[in-house]
Short mmCIF file of C-alpha atoms in Angstrom, two decimals:
data_model
loop_
_atom_site.label_atom_id
_atom_site.label_comp_id
_atom_site.label_asym_id
_atom_site.label_seq_id
_atom_site.Cartn_x
_atom_site.Cartn_y
_atom_site.Cartn_z
CA MET A 20 19.94 0.41 20.08
CA SER A 21 22.55 1.46 17.71
CA THR A 22 25.38 3.92 19.23
CA ASN A 23 26.54 7.07 17.68
CA HIS A 24 29.71 5.39 16.97
CA GLU A 25 27.98 2.49 15.11
CA SER A 26 25.90 5.08 13.15
CA SER A 27 29.00 7.11 12.19
CA ARG A 28 30.93 3.77 11.14
CA ALA A 29 27.85 2.88 8.86
CA ALA A 30 27.73 6.40 7.51
CA PRO A 31 30.38 6.05 4.77
CA GLU A 32 29.11 2.47 3.85
CA LEU A 33 25.72 3.82 3.26
CA GLU A 34 26.95 6.91 1.14
CA ALA A 35 28.96 4.34 -0.90
CA PHE A 36 25.58 2.42 -1.32
CA ARG A 37 23.92 5.72 -2.50
CA GLY A 38 26.36 6.22 -5.16
CA GLU A 39 26.09 2.66 -6.34
CA VAL A 40 22.22 2.99 -6.52
CA ARG A 41 22.38 6.38 -8.19
CA ALA A 42 24.64 5.15 -10.81
CA TRP A 43 22.41 1.96 -11.32
CA LEU A 44 19.33 4.05 -11.53
CA GLN A 45 20.64 6.54 -14.04
CA ASP A 46 21.59 3.43 -16.27
CA ASN A 47 18.55 1.45 -15.97
CA CYS A 48 15.45 3.66 -15.44
CA PRO A 49 13.98 4.58 -18.74
CA GLU A 50 13.75 8.16 -19.39
CA SER A 51 10.00 7.76 -20.35
CA LEU A 52 9.04 6.94 -16.93
CA ARG A 53 10.74 9.71 -15.04
CA LYS A 54 7.64 11.78 -14.73
CA ARG A 55 6.30 11.42 -11.10
CA TRP A 56 5.09 8.87 -8.84
CA PRO A 57 1.93 7.24 -9.25
CA ASP A 58 -0.87 8.57 -7.46
CA PRO A 59 -2.03 6.54 -4.27
CA PHE A 60 -4.93 4.91 -6.22
CA ALA A 61 -2.76 4.06 -9.24
CA GLU A 62 -1.95 0.46 -8.57
CA PHE A 63 -4.54 -1.22 -10.98
CA SER A 64 -3.53 1.22 -13.87
CA VAL A 65 0.21 0.06 -13.08
CA LEU A 66 -1.06 -3.60 -13.27
CA ARG A 67 -2.32 -3.17 -16.76
CA THR A 68 1.06 -1.57 -18.18
CA LEU A 69 3.27 -3.91 -16.28
CA ARG A 70 4.55 -5.76 -19.30
CA LYS A 71 4.49 -3.31 -21.76
CA GLY A 72 7.32 -1.04 -23.56
CA ASP A 73 9.55 0.76 -20.96
CA SER A 74 7.49 -0.39 -17.99
CA ALA A 75 8.44 -3.93 -18.99
CA ILE A 76 12.04 -3.00 -19.11
CA TRP A 77 12.12 -1.39 -15.79
CA LEU A 78 10.39 -4.01 -14.08
CA GLU A 79 12.81 -6.87 -15.34
CA ALA A 80 15.64 -4.71 -14.16
CA MET A 81 14.32 -4.29 -10.86
CA ILE A 82 13.47 -8.01 -10.47
CA GLU A 83 16.85 -9.07 -11.35
CA LYS A 84 18.31 -6.49 -8.51
CA GLY A 85 15.54 -7.87 -6.17
CA TRP A 86 14.36 -4.11 -5.80
CA THR A 87 10.61 -4.91 -6.25
CA ALA A 88 10.78 -6.10 -2.75
CA PRO A 89 14.09 -4.36 -1.46
CA THR A 90 13.93 -5.69 2.16
CA TRP A 91 12.71 -9.29 1.44
CA PRO A 92 15.20 -11.79 1.88
CA ARG A 93 17.34 -12.61 -1.11
CA GLU A 94 16.53 -16.36 -0.73
CA TYR A 95 13.06 -15.55 -2.24
CA GLY A 96 14.12 -13.22 -4.72
CA GLY A 97 14.00 -10.23 -2.67
CA GLY A 98 16.92 -7.38 -2.15
CA GLY A 99 18.14 -8.27 1.23
CA LEU A 100 18.56 -4.47 1.89
CA SER A 101 18.57 -3.15 5.49
CA ARG A 102 15.91 -0.38 6.30
CA HIS A 103 18.47 2.45 5.81
CA GLN A 104 19.54 1.04 2.49
CA ASN A 105 15.90 0.77 1.63
CA ALA A 106 15.35 4.58 2.46
CA ILE A 107 18.20 5.36 0.31
CA LEU A 108 16.89 3.40 -2.52
CA LYS A 109 13.49 5.28 -2.16
CA ASP A 110 15.20 8.72 -1.99
CA GLU A 111 17.16 8.22 -5.15
CA MET A 112 14.24 6.88 -6.88
CA ALA A 113 12.28 9.87 -5.89
CA ARG A 114 14.99 12.19 -6.89
CA ILE A 115 14.50 11.24 -10.55
CA ASN A 116 10.83 10.44 -10.29
CA ALA A 117 11.45 6.73 -10.94
CA PRO A 118 8.12 4.98 -10.34
CA PRO A 119 7.72 1.75 -8.30
CA PRO A 120 8.03 -0.98 -10.86
CA LEU A 121 5.32 -3.00 -9.03
CA LEU A 122 2.50 -2.22 -6.65
CA GLY A 123 -0.25 -4.26 -5.02
CA MET A 124 -1.31 -6.42 -2.15
CA GLY A 125 1.07 -8.94 -2.76
CA LEU A 126 3.84 -6.72 -1.92
CA SER A 127 2.43 -4.68 0.79
CA MET A 128 0.18 -6.97 2.53
CA ILE A 129 0.24 -10.90 2.00
CA GLY A 130 3.72 -11.26 1.25
CA PRO A 131 4.83 -9.51 4.71
CA THR A 132 2.27 -11.37 6.43
CA LEU A 133 3.85 -14.85 4.71
CA LEU A 134 7.35 -13.67 5.99
CA ASP A 135 6.20 -13.24 9.46
CA LEU A 136 3.70 -16.31 9.79
CA GLY A 137 3.72 -18.59 6.74
CA THR A 138 5.49 -21.86 6.63
CA GLU A 139 8.63 -22.19 4.62
CA ALA A 140 7.02 -24.11 1.97
CA GLN A 141 4.17 -21.35 1.79
CA LYS A 142 6.93 -18.76 1.35
CA LYS A 143 8.79 -20.75 -1.16
CA ALA A 144 5.54 -21.27 -3.23
CA HIS A 145 4.32 -17.62 -3.19
CA LEU A 146 6.85 -14.97 -2.47
CA PRO A 147 8.87 -15.62 -5.67
CA LYS A 148 5.85 -14.99 -7.66
CA ILE A 149 4.76 -11.87 -5.83
CA ILE A 150 8.28 -10.40 -6.40
CA THR A 151 8.07 -10.85 -10.14
CA GLY A 152 4.41 -9.93 -10.46
CA ASP A 153 3.56 -13.32 -11.77
CA THR A 154 0.74 -13.41 -9.11
CA ARG A 155 -1.79 -10.63 -8.35
CA TRP A 156 -3.62 -10.38 -4.97
CA CYS A 157 -6.93 -9.34 -3.70
CA GLN A 158 -8.26 -9.14 -0.20
CA GLY A 159 -11.36 -11.31 0.92
CA TYR A 160 -12.16 -9.42 4.14
CA SER A 161 -15.23 -7.11 4.01
CA GLU A 162 -18.74 -8.62 3.55
CA PRO A 163 -22.52 -6.84 3.33
CA ASN A 164 -22.63 -7.58 7.20
CA ALA A 165 -19.06 -7.31 8.05
CA GLY A 166 -17.22 -4.10 7.38
CA SER A 167 -16.19 -2.35 10.57
CA ASP A 168 -17.42 -5.36 12.47
CA LEU A 169 -14.90 -7.76 10.70
CA ALA A 170 -15.44 -10.64 12.85
CA ASN A 171 -18.92 -10.98 11.90
CA ILE A 172 -18.17 -12.76 8.53
CA GLN A 173 -20.68 -15.18 7.53
CA THR A 174 -18.70 -16.64 4.41
CA LYS A 175 -18.40 -20.47 5.25
CA ALA A 176 -15.76 -22.78 4.42
CA GLU A 177 -16.77 -26.85 4.69
CA ASP A 178 -14.04 -29.22 5.55
CA ARG A 179 -13.41 -31.77 3.09
CA GLY A 180 -10.35 -33.48 4.05
CA ASP A 181 -7.52 -31.92 2.27
CA HIS A 182 -9.48 -28.87 1.12
CA PHE A 183 -12.44 -26.42 2.25
CA ILE A 184 -15.29 -25.64 0.08
CA ILE A 185 -16.16 -21.99 0.42
CA ASN A 186 -19.75 -20.57 -0.10
CA GLY A 187 -20.69 -16.60 0.61
CA SER A 188 -19.63 -13.48 -0.55
CA LYS A 189 -17.18 -10.56 -0.19
CA THR A 190 -17.50 -6.89 -0.79
CA TRP A 191 -15.18 -4.03 -1.73
CA THR A 192 -12.61 -6.52 -3.26
CA SER A 193 -10.30 -4.23 -4.64
CA GLY A 194 -8.86 -5.05 -8.03
CA GLY A 195 -10.53 -8.69 -7.91
CA HIS A 196 -11.15 -8.43 -11.69
CA LEU A 197 -7.32 -8.07 -12.10
CA ALA A 198 -6.43 -10.90 -9.22
CA THR A 199 -5.02 -14.31 -9.76
CA TRP A 200 -5.22 -15.22 -5.81
CA MET A 201 -7.33 -13.97 -3.00
CA PHE A 202 -6.25 -14.24 0.61
CA CYS A 203 -9.63 -14.59 2.37
CA LEU A 204 -11.29 -14.77 5.93
CA VAL A 205 -13.83 -17.72 6.13
CA ARG A 206 -15.99 -19.30 8.98
CA THR A 207 -14.67 -22.84 9.46
CA GLY A 208 -15.59 -23.91 13.16
CA LYS A 209 -18.09 -22.90 16.13
CA TYR A 210 -17.29 -20.00 18.32
CA GLU A 211 -18.45 -18.09 21.64
CA LYS A 212 -16.69 -15.29 20.39
CA LYS A 213 -16.86 -13.97 16.89
CA GLN A 214 -13.11 -14.02 16.74
CA GLN A 215 -13.12 -17.66 17.13
CA GLY A 216 -13.58 -20.19 14.48
CA ILE A 217 -12.14 -18.15 11.64
CA SER A 218 -9.62 -19.12 9.12
CA PHE A 219 -7.06 -17.34 6.77
CA VAL A 220 -6.90 -18.82 3.47
CA LEU A 221 -5.68 -18.45 0.09
CA PHE A 222 -6.95 -19.56 -3.14
CA GLU A 223 -6.85 -19.15 -6.84
CA MET A 224 -9.27 -16.89 -8.34
CA ASP A 225 -9.28 -18.57 -12.01
CA GLN A 226 -11.63 -21.37 -10.90
CA PRO A 227 -15.39 -22.47 -11.15
CA GLY A 228 -17.75 -20.86 -8.80
CA ILE A 229 -16.31 -17.35 -8.37
CA THR A 230 -18.58 -14.41 -9.74
CA LEU A 231 -17.37 -10.70 -9.90
CA LYS A 232 -19.67 -7.91 -9.95
CA PRO A 233 -17.90 -4.42 -10.51
CA ILE A 234 -18.85 -1.49 -8.27
CA ARG A 235 -18.96 1.76 -10.02
CA LEU A 236 -17.52 4.79 -8.12
CA ILE A 237 -18.25 8.54 -8.35
CA SER A 238 -14.89 9.08 -10.11
CA GLY A 239 -15.85 6.90 -12.95
CA ASP A 240 -13.73 4.02 -12.20
CA SER A 241 -14.64 0.66 -10.99
CA PRO A 242 -11.55 -0.61 -9.05
CA PHE A 243 -13.88 -2.62 -6.55
CA CYS A 244 -15.97 -5.74 -6.81
CA GLU A 245 -18.55 -7.68 -5.20
CA THR A 246 -17.29 -11.28 -5.08
CA PHE A 247 -19.50 -14.37 -4.62
CA PHE A 248 -18.38 -17.69 -4.04
CA ASP A 249 -20.37 -20.84 -4.86
CA ASN A 250 -18.42 -24.13 -4.01
CA VAL A 251 -15.23 -22.66 -4.24
CA LYS A 252 -12.07 -25.00 -3.43
CA ALA A 253 -9.23 -23.88 -1.08
CA LEU A 254 -6.55 -26.39 -0.23
CA LYS A 255 -5.82 -26.97 3.50
CA GLU A 256 -1.81 -26.38 2.61
CA ASN A 257 -2.84 -22.58 1.84
CA VAL A 258 -4.24 -22.03 5.28
CA ILE A 259 -1.96 -19.49 7.12
CA GLY A 260 -1.54 -20.35 10.85
CA LYS A 261 -3.76 -22.75 12.20
CA VAL A 262 -7.48 -23.77 11.24
CA ASP A 263 -10.02 -21.70 13.16
CA GLU A 264 -7.24 -19.42 14.48
CA GLY A 265 -6.98 -16.92 11.59
CA TRP A 266 -8.02 -14.07 13.42
CA SER A 267 -4.46 -13.23 14.86
CA VAL A 268 -3.31 -13.43 11.03
CA ALA A 269 -5.88 -11.18 9.86
CA LYS A 270 -4.83 -8.60 12.48
CA ARG A 271 -1.12 -8.97 11.37
CA LEU A 272 -1.91 -8.30 7.77
CA LEU A 273 -4.02 -5.25 8.72
CA GLN A 274 -0.81 -3.71 10.30
CA HIS A 275 0.82 -4.33 7.41
CA GLU A 276 -2.02 -2.95 5.18
CA ARG A 277 -2.34 0.38 7.48
CA SER A 278 1.47 0.79 7.56
CA SER A 279 1.62 0.60 3.76
CA ILE A 280 -1.55 3.05 3.21
CA GLY A 281 0.44 5.39 5.71
CA GLU A 282 3.46 5.08 3.42
CA SER A 283 1.89 4.81 0.22
CA PRO A 284 3.45 6.04 -3.06
CA GLY A 285 1.54 9.24 -2.59
CA GLN A 286 3.33 10.25 0.15
CA PRO A 287 6.71 11.79 -0.62
CA SER A 288 9.77 9.56 0.40
CA GLY A 289 12.60 12.26 -0.67
CA GLU A 290 12.92 16.04 -1.05
CA ASN A 291 12.13 15.67 -4.87
CA SER A 292 8.96 13.73 -4.71
CA ARG A 293 5.24 15.06 -4.39
CA VAL A 294 5.52 18.08 -2.13
CA PRO A 295 7.95 19.80 -4.50
CA GLN A 296 5.59 18.97 -7.38
CA LEU A 297 2.77 20.86 -5.50
CA VAL A 298 5.07 23.74 -4.67
CA LYS A 299 5.73 23.69 -8.69
CA LEU A 300 2.22 23.69 -9.61
CA ALA A 301 1.41 26.56 -6.99
CA LYS A 302 4.10 28.76 -8.89
CA HIS A 303 2.77 27.88 -12.22
CA TYR A 304 -0.92 28.62 -11.21
CA LEU A 305 -0.57 31.24 -8.75
CA GLY A 306 2.61 33.02 -9.90
CA GLU A 307 5.77 33.87 -8.14
CA ASP A 308 6.89 36.92 -6.16
CA LYS A 309 10.59 36.98 -5.27
CA GLY A 310 10.80 33.16 -6.01
CA ARG A 311 8.10 32.45 -3.53
CA ILE A 312 4.34 31.38 -4.25
CA ALA A 313 2.67 34.66 -4.81
CA ASN A 314 -0.37 33.87 -2.80
CA PRO A 315 0.49 34.19 0.92
CA GLU A 316 -2.27 32.26 2.63
CA LEU A 317 -1.75 29.19 0.19
CA ARG A 318 2.01 29.43 0.75
CA THR A 319 1.56 29.34 4.26
CA ASP A 320 -0.73 26.02 4.00
CA ILE A 321 1.54 24.43 1.66
CA ILE A 322 4.66 25.00 3.99
CA ARG A 323 2.32 23.77 6.78
CA HIS A 324 1.62 20.70 4.70
CA LEU A 325 5.40 20.11 3.98
CA ILE A 326 6.39 20.34 7.70
CA ASN A 327 3.39 18.13 8.77
CA THR A 328 4.61 15.24 6.07
CA LYS A 329 8.06 15.70 7.12
CA ALA A 330 7.03 15.21 10.75
CA PHE A 331 5.08 12.12 9.78
CA LYS A 332 8.07 10.57 8.35
CA LEU A 333 9.93 11.09 11.06
CA THR A 334 7.43 9.68 13.24
CA ILE A 335 7.35 6.45 11.29
CA LYS A 336 11.07 6.25 11.45
CA ARG A 337 10.96 6.84 15.19
CA ALA A 338 8.37 3.74 15.32
CA PHE A 339 10.44 1.53 13.53
CA ASP A 340 13.45 2.31 15.42
CA GLU A 341 11.70 1.62 18.68
CA ALA A 342 9.97 -1.65 17.17
CA LYS A 343 13.47 -2.86 16.55
CA VAL A 344 14.10 -2.96 20.30
CA GLY A 345 10.74 -4.02 21.23
CA ALA A 346 9.60 -0.58 22.57
CA SER A 347 6.81 -0.15 20.22
CA SER A 348 3.41 -2.08 19.66
CA GLY A 349 2.43 -3.03 15.97
CA ASP A 350 -0.97 -1.17 16.93
CA THR A 351 1.06 2.19 15.98
CA THR A 352 0.49 1.29 12.45
CA SER A 353 -2.86 2.70 13.02
CA MET A 354 -1.29 6.18 13.65
CA PHE A 355 0.51 5.65 10.03
CA LYS A 356 -2.92 4.87 8.38
CA PHE A 357 -4.72 7.46 10.21
CA TYR A 358 -2.42 10.51 9.37
CA GLY A 359 -1.31 9.06 6.11
CA SER A 360 -4.86 8.96 4.76
CA GLU A 361 -5.87 12.27 6.31
CA ASN A 362 -2.57 13.81 5.01
CA VAL A 363 -3.14 12.56 1.35
CA GLN A 364 -6.67 13.87 1.45
CA ALA A 365 -5.00 17.50 2.64
CA LYS A 366 -2.81 17.33 -0.48
CA HIS A 367 -5.36 16.93 -2.96
CA GLU A 368 -7.38 19.53 -1.46
CA LEU A 369 -4.56 21.97 -1.76
CA MET A 370 -3.83 20.91 -5.42
CA LEU A 371 -7.63 21.76 -6.09
CA GLU A 372 -7.23 25.12 -4.11
CA VAL A 373 -3.81 25.84 -6.21
CA MET A 374 -5.03 25.01 -9.70
CA GLY A 375 -8.54 26.62 -9.36
CA SER A 376 -11.08 25.91 -12.26
CA ASN A 377 -8.35 24.04 -14.06
CA ALA A 378 -8.56 21.28 -11.57
CA LEU A 379 -12.15 20.49 -12.47
CA ALA A 380 -11.28 19.68 -15.99
CA TRP A 381 -12.68 16.13 -16.83
CA GLU A 382 -12.08 15.83 -20.61
CA GLY A 383 -10.66 17.51 -23.45
CA GLU A 384 -7.62 18.28 -25.54
CA ASP A 385 -7.03 21.84 -23.87
CA PHE A 386 -6.08 20.38 -20.59
CA SER A 387 -2.68 19.08 -19.70
CA ASP A 388 -2.37 15.37 -18.11
CA THR A 389 -2.28 16.55 -14.50
CA GLU A 390 -5.32 18.83 -14.82
CA LEU A 391 -7.38 15.84 -16.35
CA GLU A 392 -6.28 13.54 -13.33
CA THR A 393 -6.30 16.04 -10.45
CA LEU A 394 -10.24 15.70 -9.93
CA ARG A 395 -10.37 11.85 -10.35
CA ILE A 396 -7.65 11.75 -7.89
CA TRP A 397 -9.21 13.80 -5.51
CA LEU A 398 -12.38 12.23 -5.80
CA GLY A 399 -10.63 8.80 -5.40
CA ALA A 400 -8.67 10.14 -2.10
CA LYS A 401 -12.06 10.55 -0.29
CA ALA A 402 -12.18 6.79 0.27
CA ALA A 403 -8.58 6.72 1.79
CA THR A 404 -9.95 7.52 5.24
CA ILE A 405 -12.51 4.60 4.96
CA TYR A 406 -10.65 1.60 3.40
CA GLY A 407 -8.17 -0.32 5.50
CA GLY A 408 -10.15 0.71 8.63
CA SER A 409 -11.99 4.12 8.63
CA SER A 410 -10.10 7.05 10.49
CA GLU A 411 -12.59 6.68 13.41
CA ILE A 412 -11.68 3.15 13.98
CA GLN A 413 -8.05 3.93 14.04
CA LEU A 414 -8.48 6.73 16.58
CA ASN A 415 -10.27 4.09 18.79
CA ILE A 416 -7.24 1.73 18.33
CA ILE A 417 -4.61 4.52 18.99
CA ALA A 418 -6.55 5.63 22.05
CA LYS A 419 -7.00 2.31 23.74
CA ARG A 420 -3.92 0.25 22.52
CA VAL A 421 -1.40 3.02 21.78
CA LEU A 422 -2.26 5.68 24.54
CA GLY A 423 -3.89 3.06 26.99
CA LEU A 424 -6.88 5.56 27.67
CA PRO A 425 -9.97 3.77 29.16
CA GLU A 426 -13.01 3.13 27.14
#
């Protein structure tokens, strides 16, 4: 573990790095994009505007720096930053409301899993294209009869020598209509326990035999699909880990997913991110009293939310520090997922309370952009405690594997 002496020695270097980052962002982030960070459910709208206008300029600049994947190794196109440097980059981006140039399951889920468990050939084949946004990924986990009981998957993959032929279906495929690749759990072998005989495979979405059926949500969006496979091909070179032993790979990816949900762009990473926006909205809609939010009850609720969010961020930092010295289990990501999703719902509830009837706007020129999107985001946030493993499942994992409580 780092000593205080080491930390103090590193501090001037980190402050110098902060100055470099601040200057670079000032020169390279287009002014038109400095509004506020995307909501946690903006991934698919970001994908649609990826190569357009100032978003394209911003993306190319960040790709050149390696900062679409700041902590990934430089050899694959990443930035090679330390965790502390990455935290500084996030803070400086939040300071000017610079949006992440790229979002998606490639960066948050399959990429980190490949770094952990992929072969060198798999890393070289997939990581650079994830970093540039040239590939977009979706997840083939849940099935009609395999949601919380994920190991109950029935999608089958038949061995054909150098490849598998896949038949079956998946559901809740986020962004399937935009994805170019899928990472997927398939049944490849016989088993005594359900977790056996499962393989973790990658395959392209643009091939015969894949049918997508959009699922429409209460918010009016259709970010999810049902996905049907009819003799779909997956090369064996794209099996992550060993054939029939994909359950451990699946669990590793879920740890990355839960961590990313807990640390989603909707969660503030610096003092000038989403929480100050909530304070600003409160002062606008509720008025001010000596510089404070006029409504004392909501002022208390907002302060409590700010404190809880800060405590959550410090808990994540502590867990990462403990993980570096082997004192923390990967199952602590369930804490991130549980509290991160509960906290983001709490924030959007507060936004509705602060904005009152203005938050119920759905369409019309008389409303601001914030008013028109607030209710949609609030509705979308209801899914945060379900996808990636429900809050109830996360609490069970925390109880058993983190706290060691008896069943």
